[in-house]
């Protein structure tokens, strides 16, 4: 199943996504140890893509490596997750405000194309494809700031929340609302309204946090 390097990458992504959903839903509770060989057997893979998936989960803060216990699921409280989303919301609002005034016509066209492409997975409820396009949309906004330090910081913050940003799409109509919110942000950008784009981006991120909270509550019955 591993195939070449690209195949291993795709498989590690699938393993990472499956484990992310289970952690968010409480199926893998905080403190649970994750054994590489057991996961390899479960997913019909070698340990290489499993190891890569766990590395990605560790970079997102969902698991941590502990002496003598190996890889362990991290305890993430709802309060901690909300704090992370709140911080990200403010940072991304700052990015989109600056990008509104600095982006080139080509960069705006790229954003519009990404938004149009993402309509297809929205209709199909294809969370993984939409998540990839969603990531591209936000990263294109970072690049449009033309501020390398800001881009670096935005990507670092995004990496910590990437797993949660994907999982929140599974709640109710969130994937459709997310796409619609992107449309509102684009409209403000096209009108040259940096403050309006920032307000819409902030609301977009806080809506994502609320959706994640409701999804986790439903899955855990809390």
Coordinates of C-alpha atoms in Angstrom, one line a residue:
X1 CA 0.0 0.0 0.0
X2 CA 2.9 2.4 0.6
X3 CA 4.1 2.7 -3.0
X4 CA 6.6 5.4 -3.7
X5 CA 7.3 8.6 -1.8
X6 CA 4.1 10.3 -3.0
X7 CA 2.1 7.3 -2.0
X8 CA 3.6 7.3 1.4
X9 CA 2.7 10.9 1.7
X10 CA -0.9 10.4 0.8
X11 CA -1.1 7.4 3.2
X12 CA 0.4 9.4 6.1
X13 CA -2.1 12.1 5.5
X14 CA -5.0 9.6 5.7
X15 CA -3.6 8.1 8.9
X16 CA -3.1 11.6 10.4
X17 CA -6.7 12.7 9.4
X18 CA -8.2 9.5 10.9
X19 CA -6.3 9.9 14.2
X20 CA -7.2 13.6 14.3
X21 CA -10.9 12.9 14.1
X22 CA -10.6 10.2 16.8
X23 CA -8.7 12.5 19.1
X24 CA -11.2 15.3 18.6
X25 CA -14.2 13.0 19.1
X26 CA -12.7 11.6 22.3
X27 CA -12.3 8.1 20.8
X28 CA -8.6 8.4 21.6
X29 CA -8.5 10.0 25.1
X30 CA -5.8 12.1 26.6
X31 CA -2.9 10.0 27.9
X32 CA -3.5 7.1 25.6
X33 CA -0.3 5.7 24.1
X34 CA -0.1 5.3 20.3
X35 CA 2.1 2.3 19.2
X36 CA 3.6 2.6 15.7
X37 CA 3.4 -1.1 14.9
X38 CA -0.2 -1.4 16.1
X39 CA -1.2 1.6 14.0
X40 CA 0.7 0.2 11.0
X41 CA -1.2 -3.1 11.3
X42 CA -4.5 -1.3 11.7
X43 CA -4.0 0.9 8.5
X44 CA -2.2 -1.8 6.5
X45 CA 0.9 0.3 6.2
X46 CA 4.6 0.2 7.0
X47 CA 5.8 2.1 10.0
X48 CA 7.2 4.9 7.8
X49 CA 3.9 6.7 7.0
X50 CA 2.7 6.0 10.5
X51 CA 5.8 7.7 11.9
X52 CA 5.2 10.7 9.5
X53 CA 1.6 11.0 10.6
X54 CA 2.6 11.0 14.3
X55 CA 5.2 13.6 13.5
X56 CA 2.5 15.9 12.0
X57 CA 0.2 15.3 14.9
X58 CA 3.0 16.2 17.3
X59 CA 3.6 19.5 15.4
X60 CA -0.1 20.3 15.9
X61 CA 0.2 19.6 19.6
X62 CA -2.3 16.7 19.5
X63 CA 0.3 14.1 20.7
X64 CA 3.6 14.4 22.4
X65 CA 6.7 12.1 22.8
X66 CA 7.3 11.1 26.4
X67 CA 10.3 9.1 27.8
X68 CA 9.5 5.4 28.2
X69 CA 5.9 5.9 27.1
X70 CA 6.4 6.8 23.5
X71 CA 3.8 8.8 21.7
X72 CA 0.9 9.9 23.9
X73 CA -2.3 11.8 23.1
X74 CA -2.1 15.3 24.6
X75 CA -4.8 16.7 26.9
X76 CA -6.4 19.6 25.1
X77 CA -9.1 21.4 27.1
X78 CA -11.9 23.3 25.3
X79 CA -10.6 26.5 27.0
X80 CA -7.1 25.9 25.5
X81 CA -8.5 25.3 22.0
X82 CA -10.6 28.5 22.2
X83 CA -7.6 30.5 23.3
X84 CA -5.7 29.2 20.2
X85 CA -8.5 30.0 17.9
X86 CA -8.9 33.5 19.4
X87 CA -5.2 34.2 18.9
X88 CA -5.4 32.9 15.3
X89 CA -8.5 35.0 14.6
X90 CA -6.7 38.2 15.6
X91 CA -3.6 37.3 13.6
X92 CA -5.4 36.3 10.5
X93 CA -7.6 39.5 10.7
X94 CA -4.3 41.5 10.8
X95 CA -3.0 39.5 7.7
X96 CA -6.2 40.1 5.6
X97 CA -6.3 43.8 6.5
X98 CA -2.7 44.2 5.2
X99 CA -3.3 41.9 2.2
X100 CA -6.3 43.9 1.1
X101 CA -4.1 47.0 0.5
X102 CA -1.0 45.2 -0.8
X103 CA -2.2 42.3 -3.0
X104 CA -1.7 42.4 -6.7
X105 CA -4.6 41.8 -9.2
X106 CA -3.0 38.4 -9.9
X107 CA -3.1 37.5 -6.2
X108 CA -6.7 38.5 -6.0
X109 CA -7.5 36.4 -9.1
X110 CA -5.7 33.4 -7.4
X111 CA -7.9 33.8 -4.3
X112 CA -11.0 34.0 -6.4
X113 CA -10.0 30.8 -8.3
X114 CA -9.4 28.9 -5.1
X115 CA -12.8 30.0 -3.8
X116 CA -14.5 28.9 -7.0
X117 CA -12.7 25.5 -7.0
X118 CA -13.7 24.9 -3.4
X119 CA -17.4 25.0 -4.3
X120 CA -17.1 21.5 -5.8
X121 CA -16.0 19.7 -2.6
X122 CA -18.5 21.7 -0.6
X123 CA -21.3 20.3 -2.7
X124 CA -19.9 16.8 -2.3
X125 CA -19.1 17.2 1.5
X126 CA -15.6 16.2 0.6
X127 CA -13.9 17.5 3.8
X128 CA -10.3 16.5 2.9
X129 CA -10.3 18.2 -0.5
X130 CA -12.0 21.3 0.9
X131 CA -9.5 21.4 3.7
X132 CA -6.6 21.4 1.3
X133 CA -8.2 24.3 -0.8
X134 CA -9.1 26.1 2.4
X135 CA -5.5 25.9 3.5
X136 CA -4.4 27.2 0.1
X137 CA -6.9 30.1 0.4
X138 CA -5.6 31.3 3.8
X139 CA -1.9 30.8 2.8
X140 CA -2.5 32.9 -0.3
X141 CA -3.8 35.6 1.9
X142 CA -0.6 35.4 4.0
X143 CA 1.6 35.7 1.0
X144 CA -0.4 38.7 -0.2
X145 CA 0.7 40.7 2.8
X146 CA 4.2 40.9 1.2
X147 CA 5.6 40.7 4.7
X148 CA 7.9 37.6 5.1
X149 CA 8.0 37.8 8.9
X150 CA 4.2 37.9 9.0
X151 CA 3.9 35.0 6.6
X152 CA 6.3 32.9 8.8
X153 CA 4.4 33.6 12.0
X154 CA 1.0 33.0 10.3
X155 CA 2.1 29.6 9.0
X156 CA 3.6 28.6 12.4
X157 CA 0.3 29.5 14.2
X158 CA -1.7 27.7 11.5
X159 CA 0.3 24.5 11.9
X160 CA -0.7 24.3 15.6
X161 CA -4.4 24.6 14.7
X162 CA -4.4 22.7 11.4
X163 CA -5.9 19.5 12.8
X164 CA -8.7 21.4 14.6
X165 CA -9.4 23.5 11.6
X166 CA -10.1 20.4 9.5
X167 CA -12.2 18.7 12.1
X168 CA -14.6 21.6 12.6
X169 CA -15.7 21.3 9.0
X170 CA -17.5 18.1 10.0
X171 CA -20.1 19.8 12.2
X172 CA -23.5 20.3 10.5
X173 CA -23.5 22.8 7.7
X174 CA -20.1 24.2 8.7
X175 CA -18.3 23.4 5.4
X176 CA -21.0 25.4 3.5
X177 CA -20.9 28.2 5.9
X178 CA -17.1 28.3 5.8
X179 CA -17.2 28.6 2.0
X180 CA -19.8 31.4 2.2
X181 CA -17.7 33.3 4.8
X182 CA -14.8 33.1 2.4
X183 CA -17.0 34.7 -0.2
X184 CA -17.8 37.6 2.2
X185 CA -14.1 38.1 2.9
X186 CA -13.3 38.2 -0.8
X187 CA -16.1 40.7 -1.4
X188 CA -14.6 43.1 1.2
X189 CA -11.1 42.6 -0.3
X190 CA -12.4 43.4 -3.8
X191 CA -14.1 46.6 -2.4
X192 CA -10.8 47.6 -0.8
X193 CA -12.3 47.5 2.6
X194 CA -9.5 46.2 4.8
X195 CA -11.2 46.8 8.1
X196 CA -14.3 45.0 6.8
X197 CA -12.3 42.0 5.6
X198 CA -10.6 41.9 9.0
X199 CA -13.9 41.8 10.8
X200 CA -15.2 39.0 8.5
X201 CA -12.0 37.0 9.0
X202 CA -12.2 37.3 12.7
X203 CA -15.8 36.1 12.7
X204 CA -14.9 33.3 10.3
X205 CA -12.3 31.9 12.7
X206 CA -14.4 32.3 15.8
X207 CA -17.3 30.5 14.0
X208 CA -14.9 27.7 13.2
X209 CA -14.0 27.5 16.9
X210 CA -17.7 27.3 17.9
X211 CA -18.3 24.6 15.3
X212 CA -15.5 22.6 16.7
X213 CA -16.8 22.9 20.2
X214 CA -20.2 21.7 19.2
X215 CA -18.8 18.8 17.2
X216 CA -16.7 17.6 20.0
X217 CA -19.6 17.9 22.5
X218 CA -21.8 15.9 20.2
X219 CA -19.2 13.2 19.7
X220 CA -18.5 12.9 23.4
X221 CA -22.1 13.4 24.6
X222 CA -21.0 16.2 26.9

